[in-house]
Coordinates of C-alpha atoms in Angstrom, one line a residue:
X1 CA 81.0 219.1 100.9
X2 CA 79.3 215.6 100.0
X3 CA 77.2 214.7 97.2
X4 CA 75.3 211.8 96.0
X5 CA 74.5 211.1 92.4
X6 CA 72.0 208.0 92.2
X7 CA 71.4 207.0 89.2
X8 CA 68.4 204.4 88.0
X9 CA 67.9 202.9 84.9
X10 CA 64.6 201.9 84.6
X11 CA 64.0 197.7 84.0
X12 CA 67.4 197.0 83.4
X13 CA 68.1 193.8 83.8
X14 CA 71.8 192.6 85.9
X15 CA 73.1 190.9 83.3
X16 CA 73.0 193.3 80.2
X17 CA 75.7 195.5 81.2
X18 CA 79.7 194.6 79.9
X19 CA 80.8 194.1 83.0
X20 CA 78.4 192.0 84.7
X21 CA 79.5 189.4 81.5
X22 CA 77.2 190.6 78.3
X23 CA 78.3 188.6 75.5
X24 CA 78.2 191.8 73.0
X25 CA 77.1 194.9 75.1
X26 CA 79.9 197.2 75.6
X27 CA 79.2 199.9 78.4
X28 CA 82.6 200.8 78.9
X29 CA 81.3 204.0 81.3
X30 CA 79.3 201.7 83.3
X31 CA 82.4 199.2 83.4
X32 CA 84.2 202.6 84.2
X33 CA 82.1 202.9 87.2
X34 CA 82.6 199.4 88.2
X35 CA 86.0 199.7 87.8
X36 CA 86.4 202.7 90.4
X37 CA 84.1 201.4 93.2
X38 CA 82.3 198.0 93.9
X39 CA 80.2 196.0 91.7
X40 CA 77.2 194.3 94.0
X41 CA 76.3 191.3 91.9
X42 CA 74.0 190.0 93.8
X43 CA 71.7 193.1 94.5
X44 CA 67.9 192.5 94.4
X45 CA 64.6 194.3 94.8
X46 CA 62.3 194.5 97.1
X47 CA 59.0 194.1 94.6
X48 CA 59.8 193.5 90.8
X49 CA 57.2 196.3 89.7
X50 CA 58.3 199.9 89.4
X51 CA 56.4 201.8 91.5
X52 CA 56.4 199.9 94.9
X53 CA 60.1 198.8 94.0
X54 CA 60.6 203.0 94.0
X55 CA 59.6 203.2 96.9
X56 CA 61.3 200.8 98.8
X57 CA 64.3 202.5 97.5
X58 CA 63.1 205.9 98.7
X59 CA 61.8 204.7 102.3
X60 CA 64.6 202.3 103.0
X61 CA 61.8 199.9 103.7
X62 CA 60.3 196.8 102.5
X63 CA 56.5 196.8 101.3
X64 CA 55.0 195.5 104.1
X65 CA 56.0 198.3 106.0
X66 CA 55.7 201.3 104.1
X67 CA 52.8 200.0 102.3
X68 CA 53.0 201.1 99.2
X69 CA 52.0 198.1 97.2
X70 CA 51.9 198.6 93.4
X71 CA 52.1 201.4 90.7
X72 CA 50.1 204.9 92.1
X73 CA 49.8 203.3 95.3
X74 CA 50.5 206.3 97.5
X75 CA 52.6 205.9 99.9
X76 CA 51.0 206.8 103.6
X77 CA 51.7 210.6 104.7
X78 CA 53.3 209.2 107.9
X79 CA 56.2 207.6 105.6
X80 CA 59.2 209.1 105.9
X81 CA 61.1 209.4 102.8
X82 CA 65.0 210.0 101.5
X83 CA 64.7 214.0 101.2
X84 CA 63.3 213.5 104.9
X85 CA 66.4 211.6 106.5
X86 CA 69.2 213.6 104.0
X87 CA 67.4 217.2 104.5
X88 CA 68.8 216.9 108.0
X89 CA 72.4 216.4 107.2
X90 CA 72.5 219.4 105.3
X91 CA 71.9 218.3 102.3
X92 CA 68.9 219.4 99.2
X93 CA 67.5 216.0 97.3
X94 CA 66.8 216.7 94.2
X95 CA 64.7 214.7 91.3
X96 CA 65.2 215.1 87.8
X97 CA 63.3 212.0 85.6
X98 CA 61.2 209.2 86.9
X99 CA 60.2 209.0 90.4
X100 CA 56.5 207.0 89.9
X101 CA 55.7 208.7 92.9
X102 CA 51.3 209.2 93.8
X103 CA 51.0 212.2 95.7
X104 CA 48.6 211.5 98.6
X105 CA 46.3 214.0 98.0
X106 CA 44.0 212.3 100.7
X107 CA 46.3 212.7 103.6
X108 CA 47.4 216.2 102.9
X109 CA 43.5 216.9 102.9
X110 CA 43.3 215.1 106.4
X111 CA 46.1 217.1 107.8
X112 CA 45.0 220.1 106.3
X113 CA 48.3 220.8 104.0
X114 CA 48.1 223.0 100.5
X115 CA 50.3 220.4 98.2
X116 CA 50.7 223.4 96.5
X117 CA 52.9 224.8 99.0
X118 CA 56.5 224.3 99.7
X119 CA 55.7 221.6 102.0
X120 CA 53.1 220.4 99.9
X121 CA 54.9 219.6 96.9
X122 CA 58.1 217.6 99.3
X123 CA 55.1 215.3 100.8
X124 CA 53.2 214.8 97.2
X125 CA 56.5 214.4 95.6
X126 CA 58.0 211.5 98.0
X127 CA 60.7 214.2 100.0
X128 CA 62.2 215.2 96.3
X129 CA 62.6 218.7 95.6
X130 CA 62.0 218.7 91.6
X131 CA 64.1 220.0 89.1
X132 CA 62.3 218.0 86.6
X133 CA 59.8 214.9 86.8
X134 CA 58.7 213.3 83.9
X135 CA 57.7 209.3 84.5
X136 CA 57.6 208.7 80.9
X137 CA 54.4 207.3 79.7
X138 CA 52.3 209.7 78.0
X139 CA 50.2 207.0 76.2
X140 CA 47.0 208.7 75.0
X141 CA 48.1 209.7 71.3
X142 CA 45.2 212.1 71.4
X143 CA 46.3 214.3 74.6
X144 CA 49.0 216.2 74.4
X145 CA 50.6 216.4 78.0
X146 CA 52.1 219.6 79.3
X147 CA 55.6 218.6 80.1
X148 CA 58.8 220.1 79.9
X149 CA 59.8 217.4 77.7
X150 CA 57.0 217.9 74.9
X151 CA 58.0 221.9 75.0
X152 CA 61.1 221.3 74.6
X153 CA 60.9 219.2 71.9
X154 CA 58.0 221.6 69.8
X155 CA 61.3 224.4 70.5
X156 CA 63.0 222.6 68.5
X157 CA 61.1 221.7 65.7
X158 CA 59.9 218.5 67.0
X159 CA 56.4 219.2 67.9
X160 CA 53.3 217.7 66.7
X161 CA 49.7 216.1 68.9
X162 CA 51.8 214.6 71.5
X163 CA 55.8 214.9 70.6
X164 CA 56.6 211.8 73.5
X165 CA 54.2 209.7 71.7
X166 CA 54.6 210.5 67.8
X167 CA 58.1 211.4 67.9
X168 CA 60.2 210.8 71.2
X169 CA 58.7 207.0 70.7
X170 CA 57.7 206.4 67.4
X171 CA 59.2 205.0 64.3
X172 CA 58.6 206.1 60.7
X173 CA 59.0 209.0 58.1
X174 CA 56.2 211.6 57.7
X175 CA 53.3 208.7 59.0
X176 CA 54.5 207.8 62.7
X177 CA 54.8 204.0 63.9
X178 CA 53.9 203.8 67.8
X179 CA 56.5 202.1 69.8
X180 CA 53.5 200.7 72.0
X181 CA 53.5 197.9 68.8
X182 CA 56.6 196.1 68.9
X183 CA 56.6 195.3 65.2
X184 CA 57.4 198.8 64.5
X185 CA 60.4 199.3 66.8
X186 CA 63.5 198.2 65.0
X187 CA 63.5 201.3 63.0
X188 CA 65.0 204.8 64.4
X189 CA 62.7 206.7 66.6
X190 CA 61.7 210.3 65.1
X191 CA 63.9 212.3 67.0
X192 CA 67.6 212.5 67.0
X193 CA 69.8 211.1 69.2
X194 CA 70.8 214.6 71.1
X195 CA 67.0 215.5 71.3
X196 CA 66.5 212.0 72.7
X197 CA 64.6 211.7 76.7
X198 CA 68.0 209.8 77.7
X199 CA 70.0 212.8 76.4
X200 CA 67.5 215.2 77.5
X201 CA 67.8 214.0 81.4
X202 CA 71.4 213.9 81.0
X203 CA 70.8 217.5 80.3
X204 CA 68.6 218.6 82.5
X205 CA 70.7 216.8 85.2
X206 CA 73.9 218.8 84.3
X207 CA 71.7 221.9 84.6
X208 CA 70.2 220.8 88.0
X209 CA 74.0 219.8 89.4
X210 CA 75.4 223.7 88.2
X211 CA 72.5 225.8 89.6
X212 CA 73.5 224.3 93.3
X213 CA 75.4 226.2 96.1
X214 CA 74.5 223.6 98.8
X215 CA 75.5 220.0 99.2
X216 CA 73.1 218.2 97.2
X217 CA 71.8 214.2 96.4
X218 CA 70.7 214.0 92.9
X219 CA 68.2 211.0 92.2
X220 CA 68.8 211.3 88.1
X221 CA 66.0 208.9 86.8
X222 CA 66.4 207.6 83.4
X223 CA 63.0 206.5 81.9
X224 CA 64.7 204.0 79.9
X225 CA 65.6 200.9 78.6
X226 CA 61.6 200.8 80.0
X227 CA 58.7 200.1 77.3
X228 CA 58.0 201.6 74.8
X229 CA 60.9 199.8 73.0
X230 CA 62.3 202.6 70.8
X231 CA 65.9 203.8 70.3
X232 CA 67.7 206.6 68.5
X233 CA 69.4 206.8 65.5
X234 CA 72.1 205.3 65.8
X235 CA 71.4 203.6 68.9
X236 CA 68.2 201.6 66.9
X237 CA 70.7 200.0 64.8
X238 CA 73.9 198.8 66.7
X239 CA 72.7 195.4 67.6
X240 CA 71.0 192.3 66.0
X241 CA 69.3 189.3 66.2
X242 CA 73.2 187.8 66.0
X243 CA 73.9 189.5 69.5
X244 CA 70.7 187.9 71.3
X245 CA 71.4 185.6 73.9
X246 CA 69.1 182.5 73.5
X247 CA 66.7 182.4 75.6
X248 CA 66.4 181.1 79.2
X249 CA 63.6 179.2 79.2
X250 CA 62.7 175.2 78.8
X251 CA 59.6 173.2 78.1
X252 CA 59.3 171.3 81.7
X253 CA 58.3 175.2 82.6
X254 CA 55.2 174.9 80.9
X255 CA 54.3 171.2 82.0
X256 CA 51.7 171.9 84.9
X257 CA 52.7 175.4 85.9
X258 CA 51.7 177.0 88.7
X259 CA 48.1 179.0 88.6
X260 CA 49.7 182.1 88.8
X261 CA 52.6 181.4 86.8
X262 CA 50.0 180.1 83.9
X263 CA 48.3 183.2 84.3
X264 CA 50.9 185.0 83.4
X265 CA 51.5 183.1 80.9
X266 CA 48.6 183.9 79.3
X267 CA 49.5 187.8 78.9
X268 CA 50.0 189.5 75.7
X269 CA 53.3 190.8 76.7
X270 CA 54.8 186.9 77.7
X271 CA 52.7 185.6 74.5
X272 CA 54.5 188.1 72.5
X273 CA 58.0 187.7 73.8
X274 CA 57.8 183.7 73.4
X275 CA 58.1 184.1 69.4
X276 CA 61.6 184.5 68.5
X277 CA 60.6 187.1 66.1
X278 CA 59.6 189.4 68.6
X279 CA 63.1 188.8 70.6
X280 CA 64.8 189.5 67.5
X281 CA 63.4 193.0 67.2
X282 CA 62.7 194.3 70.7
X283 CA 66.5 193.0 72.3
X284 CA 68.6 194.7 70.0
X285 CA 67.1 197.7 70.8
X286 CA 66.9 197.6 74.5
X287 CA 70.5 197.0 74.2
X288 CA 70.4 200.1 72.0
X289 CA 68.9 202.0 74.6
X290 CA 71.1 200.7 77.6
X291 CA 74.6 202.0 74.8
X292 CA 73.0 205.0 74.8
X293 CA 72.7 205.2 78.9
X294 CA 76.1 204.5 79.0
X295 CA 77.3 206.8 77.0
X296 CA 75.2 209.5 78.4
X297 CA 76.9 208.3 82.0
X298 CA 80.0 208.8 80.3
X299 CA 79.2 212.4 79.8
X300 CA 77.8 212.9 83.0
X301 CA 81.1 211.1 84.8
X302 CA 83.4 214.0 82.3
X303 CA 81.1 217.2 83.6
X304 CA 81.6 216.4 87.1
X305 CA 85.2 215.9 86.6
X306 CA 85.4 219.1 85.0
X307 CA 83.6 221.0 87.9
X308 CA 86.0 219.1 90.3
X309 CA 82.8 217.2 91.4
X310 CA 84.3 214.0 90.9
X311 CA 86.1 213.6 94.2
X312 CA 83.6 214.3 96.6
X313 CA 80.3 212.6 95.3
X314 CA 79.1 209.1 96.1
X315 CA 77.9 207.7 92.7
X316 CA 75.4 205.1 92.9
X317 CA 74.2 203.1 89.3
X318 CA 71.1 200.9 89.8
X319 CA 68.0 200.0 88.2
X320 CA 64.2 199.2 89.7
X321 CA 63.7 195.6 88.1
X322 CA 64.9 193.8 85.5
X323 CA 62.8 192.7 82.4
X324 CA 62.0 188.9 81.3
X325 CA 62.7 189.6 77.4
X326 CA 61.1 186.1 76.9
X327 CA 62.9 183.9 79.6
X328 CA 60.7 181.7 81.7
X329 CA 58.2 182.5 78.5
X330 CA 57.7 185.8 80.5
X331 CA 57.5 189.4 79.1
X332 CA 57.9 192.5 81.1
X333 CA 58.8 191.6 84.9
X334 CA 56.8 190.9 88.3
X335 CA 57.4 187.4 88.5
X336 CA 60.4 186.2 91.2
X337 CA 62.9 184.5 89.1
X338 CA 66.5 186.2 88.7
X339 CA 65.7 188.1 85.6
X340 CA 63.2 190.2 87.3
X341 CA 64.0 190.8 90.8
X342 CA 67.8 191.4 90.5
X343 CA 69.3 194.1 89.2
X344 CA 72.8 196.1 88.8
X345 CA 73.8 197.9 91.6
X346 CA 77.1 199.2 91.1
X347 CA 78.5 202.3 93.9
X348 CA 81.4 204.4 94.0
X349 CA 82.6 205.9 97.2
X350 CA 85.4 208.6 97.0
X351 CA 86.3 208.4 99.8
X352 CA 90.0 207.1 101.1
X353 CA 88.9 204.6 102.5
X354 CA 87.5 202.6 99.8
X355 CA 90.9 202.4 97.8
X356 CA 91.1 198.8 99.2
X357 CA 87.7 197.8 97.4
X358 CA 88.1 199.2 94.1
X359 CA 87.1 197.6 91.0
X360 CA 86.1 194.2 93.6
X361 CA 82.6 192.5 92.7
X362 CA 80.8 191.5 96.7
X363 CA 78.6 189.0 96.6
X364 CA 76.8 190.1 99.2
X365 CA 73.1 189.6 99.4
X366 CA 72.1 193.1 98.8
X367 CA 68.7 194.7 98.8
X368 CA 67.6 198.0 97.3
X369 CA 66.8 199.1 101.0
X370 CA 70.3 199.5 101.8
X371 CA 70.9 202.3 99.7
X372 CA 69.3 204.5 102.1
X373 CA 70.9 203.8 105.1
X374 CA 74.2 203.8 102.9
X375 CA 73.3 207.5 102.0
X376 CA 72.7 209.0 106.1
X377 CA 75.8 206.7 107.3
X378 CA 77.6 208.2 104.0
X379 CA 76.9 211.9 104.9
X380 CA 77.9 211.2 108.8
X381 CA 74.4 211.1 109.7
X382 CA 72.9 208.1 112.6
X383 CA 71.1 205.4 110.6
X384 CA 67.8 205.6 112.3
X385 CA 67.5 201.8 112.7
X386 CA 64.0 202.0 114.2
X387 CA 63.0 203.1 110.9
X388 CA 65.2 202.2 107.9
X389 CA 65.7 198.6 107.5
X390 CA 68.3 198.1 105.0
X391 CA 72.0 197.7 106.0
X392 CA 74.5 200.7 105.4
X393 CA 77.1 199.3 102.6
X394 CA 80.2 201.3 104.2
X395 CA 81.1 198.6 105.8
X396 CA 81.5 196.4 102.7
X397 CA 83.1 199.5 100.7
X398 CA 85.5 200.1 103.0
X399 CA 86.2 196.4 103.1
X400 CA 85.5 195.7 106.4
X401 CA 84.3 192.0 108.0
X402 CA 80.8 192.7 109.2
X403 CA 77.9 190.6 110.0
X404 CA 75.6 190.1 107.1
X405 CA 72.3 188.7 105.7
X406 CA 71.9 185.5 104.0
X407 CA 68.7 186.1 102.6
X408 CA 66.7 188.3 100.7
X409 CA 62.8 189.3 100.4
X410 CA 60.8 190.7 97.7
X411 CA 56.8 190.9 97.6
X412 CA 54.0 191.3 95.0
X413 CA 50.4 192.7 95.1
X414 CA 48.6 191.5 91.7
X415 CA 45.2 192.9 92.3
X416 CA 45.3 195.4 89.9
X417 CA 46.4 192.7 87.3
X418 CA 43.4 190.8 85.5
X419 CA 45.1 187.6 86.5
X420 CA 43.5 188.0 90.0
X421 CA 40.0 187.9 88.6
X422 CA 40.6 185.1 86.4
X423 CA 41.9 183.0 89.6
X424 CA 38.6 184.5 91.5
X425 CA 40.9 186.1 93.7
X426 CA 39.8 188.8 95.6
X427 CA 42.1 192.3 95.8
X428 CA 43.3 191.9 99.3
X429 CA 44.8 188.6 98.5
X430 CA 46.8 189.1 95.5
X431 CA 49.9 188.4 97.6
X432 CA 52.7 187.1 97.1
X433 CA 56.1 186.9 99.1
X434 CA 59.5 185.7 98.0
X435 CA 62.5 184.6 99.8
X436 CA 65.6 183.9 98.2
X437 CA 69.2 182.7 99.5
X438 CA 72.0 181.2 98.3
X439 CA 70.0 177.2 97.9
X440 CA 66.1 178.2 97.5
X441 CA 64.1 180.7 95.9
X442 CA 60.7 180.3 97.7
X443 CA 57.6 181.7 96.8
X444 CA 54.5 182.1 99.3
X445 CA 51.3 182.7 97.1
X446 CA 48.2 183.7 99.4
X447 CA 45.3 180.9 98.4
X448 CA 47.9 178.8 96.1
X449 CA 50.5 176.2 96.9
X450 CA 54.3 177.6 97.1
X451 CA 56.9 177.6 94.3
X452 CA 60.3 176.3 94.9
X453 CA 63.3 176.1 93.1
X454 CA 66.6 174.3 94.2
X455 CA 69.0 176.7 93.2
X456 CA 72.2 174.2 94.0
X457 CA 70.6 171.9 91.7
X458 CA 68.3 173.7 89.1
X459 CA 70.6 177.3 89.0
X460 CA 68.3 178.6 85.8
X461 CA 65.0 177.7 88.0
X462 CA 63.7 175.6 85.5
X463 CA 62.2 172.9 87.7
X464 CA 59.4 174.2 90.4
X465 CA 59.4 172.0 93.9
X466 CA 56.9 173.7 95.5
X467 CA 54.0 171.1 95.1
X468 CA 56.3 168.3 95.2
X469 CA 55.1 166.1 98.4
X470 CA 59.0 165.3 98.7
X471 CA 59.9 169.1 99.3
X472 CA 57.1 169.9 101.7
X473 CA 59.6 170.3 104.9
X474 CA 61.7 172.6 102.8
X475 CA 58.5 174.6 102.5
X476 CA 57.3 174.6 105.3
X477 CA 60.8 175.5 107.3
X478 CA 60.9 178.5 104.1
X479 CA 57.4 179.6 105.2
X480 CA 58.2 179.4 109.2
X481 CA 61.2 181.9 107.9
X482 CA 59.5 184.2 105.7
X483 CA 57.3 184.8 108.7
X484 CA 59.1 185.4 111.3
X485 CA 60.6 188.2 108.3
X486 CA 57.0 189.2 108.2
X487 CA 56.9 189.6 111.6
X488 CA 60.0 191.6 112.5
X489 CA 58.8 194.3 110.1
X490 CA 59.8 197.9 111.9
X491 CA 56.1 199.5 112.0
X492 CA 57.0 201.3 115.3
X493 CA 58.9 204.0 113.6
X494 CA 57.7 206.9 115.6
X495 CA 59.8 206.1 118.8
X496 CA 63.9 204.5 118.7
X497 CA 64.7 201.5 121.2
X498 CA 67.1 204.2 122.4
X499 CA 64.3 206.2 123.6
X500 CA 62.2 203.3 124.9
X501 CA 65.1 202.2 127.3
X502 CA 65.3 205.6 128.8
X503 CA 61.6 205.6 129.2
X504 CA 61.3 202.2 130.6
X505 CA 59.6 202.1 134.1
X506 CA 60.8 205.6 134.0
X507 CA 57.4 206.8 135.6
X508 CA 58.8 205.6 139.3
X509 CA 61.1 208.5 138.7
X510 CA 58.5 211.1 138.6
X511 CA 56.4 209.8 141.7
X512 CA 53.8 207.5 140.0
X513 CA 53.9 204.2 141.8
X514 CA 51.1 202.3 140.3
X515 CA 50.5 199.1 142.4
X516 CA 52.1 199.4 145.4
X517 CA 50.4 199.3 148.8
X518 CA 53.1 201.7 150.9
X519 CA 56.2 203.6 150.6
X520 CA 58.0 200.2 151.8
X521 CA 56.8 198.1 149.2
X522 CA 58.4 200.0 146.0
X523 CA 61.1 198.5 144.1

């Protein structure tokens, strides 16, 4: 028997983890992980915005294909997802956490499907079978949502209007602080640390792993280090303002910057996390958080060695986008520079023949597509290559020499952002496309000139080239690439190349000979 447990943290940026280098944030369990299998440390997204980033993950396919293009964007019925190529090799894919997956309640009407069915409920739900969802923003104060979380929380004493808002993450004695206001999110949230949503998924996820008889693929989901910024006791309080890293930012950035970039710029979020005060408060507390992942990995890691799980699951550590935390004078993510779009991705095959990789770091450019192919060619399935266009990592586990990209691509639909209007942008072309290697990152904004950064030179992407006159060959040779990318997307998916060749011409074989003028003219 095979498992998979893929784990996501949600905005968690690459570099606030021990060992991807953290100056003072010890996750000795993630290390652990890192330590067993390879480290990827140069993994990125596909879109630095949870919900189409999910997806990508889930489909094995970049936006433009699957189509998915922001948050409770459904993805299109046709789309096949991972419970649809794992379900096949035998083996039950299971949710418990965040999945920021919109049911398309549209095309089940067109195709005449009850999403209240069996069926139903894998299409709406992306392919997972649910153990538990729970996506972890529950914002209006006045509502109290029906979720397993809230319930469980009133069971144990922990109840009130909405327990995820005024307790799970909120601040304060008997007069709750919201989390949503970052001034109040240095102190301890209202629950303890065991009644905690990290904890609680940790449960839940131990609970979900013994009830199963099959081989299973658990996506465990954790809501966290994601806004709102609010940790446990003692969690709240193991950092400070001494274990900040400065931040990466510098004032050429704000000298002329692009129209979108200014934009941005002009959120509350970025506004908020350019003052240092704010930094201070939030950062020690989303390292907080990220402790309190690792040691709820930690626990996770010990019950499966217990259960004599250990040896025969794949174990995948990742996160959907990082998180600016005032760099670039950004907040939040969506932007292309490092501290958005890459994340960890750390994976630990069992397997024999992986002993040669252990405890390596590949610098490999690595996209979150590749996790789903990894999975099918990890189970012994075919990689469906008409479909799934990620790259299976066995190869590079089992430290083998094997053609590889040199370049990555991640995309951005900002319609539903303000920004757009504001630039008199119209929805459809709130697009943007990045491409990133080991030189440039290059950024193609529909309507606006390019961004460019010179990453040989200018490694912190301080300095944008795009509009510089000098760099306009760069550009153009970047844009000439990122199209042909564009270009090669696989939208064919019903049919494989295999299938085509066998078909080709093949109607000469069954007696149709369109074209010809007598038995002696055929081919």
């Amino acid at each position: 028997m095979k498992n998979i447990l893929f784990i996501m943290a949600d905005q968690l940026r690459y570099d606030y983890i021990g060992c991807a280098g953290h100056p003072s944030l010890e996750t000795p369990n993630i290390d652990a992980l890192a330590a067993r299998g390879v480290r990827f440390s140069q993994a990125y997204v596909q879109s630095p915005v949870c919900g189409p980033s999910r997806m990508c993950f889930y489909t094995g396919r970049y936006i433009s294909t699957h189509g998915a293009t922001w948050n409770y964007v459904p993805l299109p019925t046709s789309e096949m997802t991972m419970g649809d190529h794992l379900r096949p090799l035998g083996t039950d894919v299971l949710l418990v956490g965040k999945s920021h997956v919109t049911p398309n309640l549209d095309g089940l009407a067109r195709l005449g499907i009850d999403p209240n069915t069996k069926e139903g409920r894998l299409v709406a739900e992306g392919g997972f079978r649910v153990f538990e969802r729970d996506d972890g923003i529950h914002a209006d104060a006045a509502v109290k949502p029906d979720y397993a979380y809230n319930q469980y929380l009133e069971e144990h004493g922990l109840g009130g209007p909405n327990p995820w808002h005024y307790r799970a993450n909120a601040t304060g004695g008997a007069e709750p602080k919201t989390g949503w206001y970052l001034q109040n999110v240095g102190a301890a949230a209202r629950v303890p640390a065991e009644h905690s949503e990290t904890a609680y998924m940790t449960n839940r996820a131990m609970e979900c792993i013994a009830a199963q008889t099959d081989q299973w693929c658990l996506h465990l989901s954790y809501i966290k280090p994601h806004w709102p910024y609010v940790a446990p006791a003692p969690y709240h309080a193991m950092y400070g303002a001494a274990d900040v890293p400065p931040a990466l930012r510098d004032p050429r950035e704000l000298d002329d910057p692009h129209p979108v970039l200014a934009a941005y710029h002009a959120r509350e979020e970025c506004r908020t996390f350019c003052r240092d005060e704010a930094r201070d408060t939030v950062i020690p507390v989303y390292m907080g958080m990220i402790k309190q992942i690792d040691d709820e990995i930690g626990r996770l890691v010990a019950f499966l060695e217990d259960r004599g799980e250990l040896d025969q699951t794949l174990i995948v550590f990742t996160s959907d986008h990082g998180d600016y935390l005032g760099d670039h004078w950004l907040g939040d993510k969506e932007m292309f520079h490092r501290q958005s779009t890459r994340i960890p991705l750390i994976v630990v095959d069992p397997d024999a023949a992986a002993d040669g990789t252990r405890g390596t770091v590949s610098t490999r450019p690595v996209e979150s597509i590749d996790l789903l192919p990894s999975f099918v060619d990890w189970l012994g399935g075919e990689v469906p290559d008409h479909i799934l266009e990620g790259q299976s990592l066995l190869p590079l586990l089992h430290g083998q020499d094997v053609p590889w990209r040199d370049t990555v691509f991640s995309e951005l639909d900002y319609s539903f952002r303000q920004q757009r209007r504001e630039l008199n942008v119209t929805p459809h072309a709130a697009r943007a496309y990045n491409l990133r290697n080991a030189r440039w990152n290059y950024v193609y904004f529909e309507g606006f000139p390019p961004q460019l950064f010179d990453l040989e030179t200018d490694p912190d992407e301080f300095v944008d080239l795009g509009r510089d006159p000098a760099y306009s060959d760069i550009c153009a040779e970047l844009e000439a690439r990122l199209f042909a990318w564009l270009r090669a997307r696989k939208r064919r998916a019903t049919i494989s190349d295999a299938a085509i060749e066998a078909k080709t011409e093949s109607w000469r074989k069954n007696g149709v000979f369109a074209g010809a003028w007598s038995p002696e003219d055929q081919e």
